[in-house]
Tab-separated table of C-alpha atoms in Angstrom:
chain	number	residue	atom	x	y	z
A	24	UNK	CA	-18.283	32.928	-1.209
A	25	UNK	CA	-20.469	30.003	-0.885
A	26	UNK	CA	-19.612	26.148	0.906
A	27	UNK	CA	-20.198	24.908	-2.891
A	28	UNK	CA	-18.366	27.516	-4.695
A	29	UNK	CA	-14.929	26.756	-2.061
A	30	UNK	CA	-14.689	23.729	-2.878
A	31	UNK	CA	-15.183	23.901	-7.102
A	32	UNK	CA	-12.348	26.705	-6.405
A	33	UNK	CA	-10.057	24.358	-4.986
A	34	UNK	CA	-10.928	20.957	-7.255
A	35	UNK	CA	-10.431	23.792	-10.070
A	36	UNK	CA	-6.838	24.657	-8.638
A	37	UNK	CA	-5.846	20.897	-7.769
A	38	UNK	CA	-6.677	20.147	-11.419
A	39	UNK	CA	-4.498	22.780	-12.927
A	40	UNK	CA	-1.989	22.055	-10.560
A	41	UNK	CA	-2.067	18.554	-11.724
A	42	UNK	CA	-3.021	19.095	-15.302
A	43	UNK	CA	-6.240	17.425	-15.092
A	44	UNK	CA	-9.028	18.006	-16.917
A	45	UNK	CA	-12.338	17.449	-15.247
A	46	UNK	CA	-12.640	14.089	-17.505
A	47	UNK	CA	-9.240	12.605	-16.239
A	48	UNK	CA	-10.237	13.532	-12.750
A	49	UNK	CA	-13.394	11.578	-13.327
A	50	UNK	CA	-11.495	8.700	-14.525
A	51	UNK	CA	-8.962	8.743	-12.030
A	52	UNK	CA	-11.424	9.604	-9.041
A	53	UNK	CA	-14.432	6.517	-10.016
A	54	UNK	CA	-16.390	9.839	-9.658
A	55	UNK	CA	-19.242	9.900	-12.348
A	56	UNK	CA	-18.448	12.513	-15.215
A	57	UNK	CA	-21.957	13.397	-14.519
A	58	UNK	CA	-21.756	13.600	-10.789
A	59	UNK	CA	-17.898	16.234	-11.320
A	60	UNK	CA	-19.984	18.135	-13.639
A	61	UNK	CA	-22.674	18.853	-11.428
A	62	UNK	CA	-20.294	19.495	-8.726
A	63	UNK	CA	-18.185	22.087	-10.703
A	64	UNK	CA	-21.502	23.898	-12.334
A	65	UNK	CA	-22.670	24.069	-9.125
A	66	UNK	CA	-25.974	22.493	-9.142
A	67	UNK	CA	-24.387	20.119	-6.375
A	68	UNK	CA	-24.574	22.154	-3.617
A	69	UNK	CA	-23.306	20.245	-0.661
A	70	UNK	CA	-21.050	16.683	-2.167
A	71	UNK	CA	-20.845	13.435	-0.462
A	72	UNK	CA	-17.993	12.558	1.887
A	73	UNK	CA	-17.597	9.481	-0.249
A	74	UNK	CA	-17.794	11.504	-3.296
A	75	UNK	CA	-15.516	13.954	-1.882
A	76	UNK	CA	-13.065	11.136	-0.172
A	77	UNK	CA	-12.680	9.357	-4.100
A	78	UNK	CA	-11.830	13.047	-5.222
A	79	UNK	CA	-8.985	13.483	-2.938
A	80	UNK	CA	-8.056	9.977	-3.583
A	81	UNK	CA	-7.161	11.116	-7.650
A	82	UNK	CA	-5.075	13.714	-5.894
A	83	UNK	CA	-3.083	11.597	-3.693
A	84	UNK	CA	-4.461	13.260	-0.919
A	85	UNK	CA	-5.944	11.829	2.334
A	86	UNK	CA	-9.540	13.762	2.604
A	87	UNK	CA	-8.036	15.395	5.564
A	88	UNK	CA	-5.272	16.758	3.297
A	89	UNK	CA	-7.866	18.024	0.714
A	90	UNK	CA	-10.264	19.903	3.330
A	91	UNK	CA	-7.286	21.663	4.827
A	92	UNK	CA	-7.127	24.847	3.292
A	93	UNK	CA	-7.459	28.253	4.201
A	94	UNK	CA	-10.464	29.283	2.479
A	95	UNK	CA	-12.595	26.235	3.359
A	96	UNK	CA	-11.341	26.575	7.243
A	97	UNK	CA	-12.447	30.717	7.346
A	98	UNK	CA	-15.485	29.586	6.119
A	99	UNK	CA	-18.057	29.921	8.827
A	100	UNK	CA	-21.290	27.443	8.642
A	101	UNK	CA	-23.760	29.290	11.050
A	102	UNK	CA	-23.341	32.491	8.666
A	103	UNK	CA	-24.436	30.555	5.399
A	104	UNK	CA	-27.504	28.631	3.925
A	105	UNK	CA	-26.050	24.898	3.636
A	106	UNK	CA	-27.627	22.583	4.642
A	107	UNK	CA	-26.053	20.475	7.869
Protein backbone atom coordinates (compact mmCIF):
# COMPACT_ATOMS: atom_id res chain seq x y z
CA UNK A 1 0.00 0.00 0.00
CA UNK A 2 1.05 3.38 -0.96
CA UNK A 3 2.27 6.67 1.58
CA UNK A 4 -1.05 8.35 0.02
CA UNK A 5 -3.34 5.50 0.21
CA UNK A 6 -2.23 5.04 4.44
CA UNK A 7 -3.16 7.94 5.23
CA UNK A 8 -6.88 8.27 3.18
CA UNK A 9 -7.23 4.74 5.12
CA UNK A 10 -6.85 6.22 8.35
CA UNK A 11 -8.71 9.91 7.73
CA UNK A 12 -11.42 7.30 6.31
CA UNK A 13 -11.44 5.35 9.76
CA UNK A 14 -11.11 8.59 12.05
CA UNK A 15 -14.19 9.86 10.18
CA UNK A 16 -16.34 6.86 10.78
CA UNK A 17 -15.12 6.65 14.08
CA UNK A 18 -16.27 10.12 14.60
CA UNK A 19 -19.20 10.18 12.28
CA UNK A 20 -17.83 12.65 10.00
CA UNK A 21 -18.45 13.03 6.70
CA UNK A 22 -15.67 14.35 4.55
CA UNK A 23 -17.73 17.84 4.43
CA UNK A 24 -17.89 18.20 8.33
CA UNK A 25 -14.26 17.29 8.47
CA UNK A 26 -13.65 20.09 6.04
CA UNK A 27 -15.56 22.42 8.11
CA UNK A 28 -14.21 21.45 11.26
CA UNK A 29 -10.49 21.06 9.94
CA UNK A 30 -10.34 24.94 7.82
CA UNK A 31 -9.17 22.28 5.26
CA UNK A 32 -10.58 23.25 1.73
CA UNK A 33 -13.46 20.77 0.61
CA UNK A 34 -11.46 20.85 -2.48
CA UNK A 35 -8.08 20.28 -0.99
CA UNK A 36 -9.96 16.73 1.45
CA UNK A 37 -11.26 15.69 -1.80
CA UNK A 38 -8.18 15.56 -3.56
CA UNK A 39 -6.56 14.05 -0.65
CA UNK A 40 -9.12 11.16 -0.27
CA UNK A 41 -9.32 10.49 -4.33
CA UNK A 42 -5.91 10.38 -4.22
CA UNK A 43 -4.71 12.81 -6.69
CA UNK A 44 -2.82 14.40 -3.57
CA UNK A 45 -0.14 12.27 -3.31
CA UNK A 46 2.06 13.49 -0.54
CA UNK A 47 -0.29 16.39 1.93
CA UNK A 48 1.12 19.29 3.69
CA UNK A 49 2.19 19.13 7.33
CA UNK A 50 -0.02 22.15 7.78
CA UNK A 51 -2.71 20.53 5.89
CA UNK A 52 -2.20 17.43 7.71
CA UNK A 53 -1.62 19.29 11.33
CA UNK A 54 -5.45 21.23 10.73
CA UNK A 55 -6.71 17.56 9.99
CA UNK A 56 -5.66 16.15 13.22
CA UNK A 57 -6.70 19.30 14.82
CA UNK A 58 -10.77 18.31 13.78
CA UNK A 59 -9.87 15.09 15.51
CA UNK A 60 -8.65 16.37 18.70
CA UNK A 61 -5.51 14.92 18.02
CA UNK A 62 -1.98 16.43 18.34
CA UNK A 63 -0.32 15.56 14.70
CA UNK A 64 1.90 13.32 16.65
CA UNK A 65 -1.21 11.44 17.85
CA UNK A 66 -2.58 11.18 14.24
CA UNK A 67 0.80 9.83 12.54
CA UNK A 68 1.11 7.18 15.21
CA UNK A 69 -0.29 4.23 13.86
CA UNK A 70 0.78 0.98 12.91
CA UNK A 71 0.35 0.99 9.32
CA UNK A 72 1.89 4.42 8.66
CA UNK A 73 5.01 3.41 11.10
CA UNK A 74 5.64 -0.25 8.96
CA UNK A 75 5.63 1.79 6.15
CA UNK A 76 9.12 1.95 4.79
CA UNK A 77 10.10 5.24 2.59
CA UNK A 78 13.31 3.96 0.76
CA UNK A 79 11.04 0.98 -0.68
CA UNK A 80 8.38 3.42 -2.29
CA UNK A 81 8.12 6.25 -4.99
CA UNK A 82 7.20 9.43 -2.72
CA UNK A 83 8.67 12.00 -3.07
CA UNK A 84 11.00 13.30 0.13
Amino acid sequence: MEYAEIIVKHISQLCQKKGYSVNKLASLSGVKQSTLDNIMRGLTKNPGIITLHKIANAFNMTLAEFLDFDELNLYSFEDGNDDD
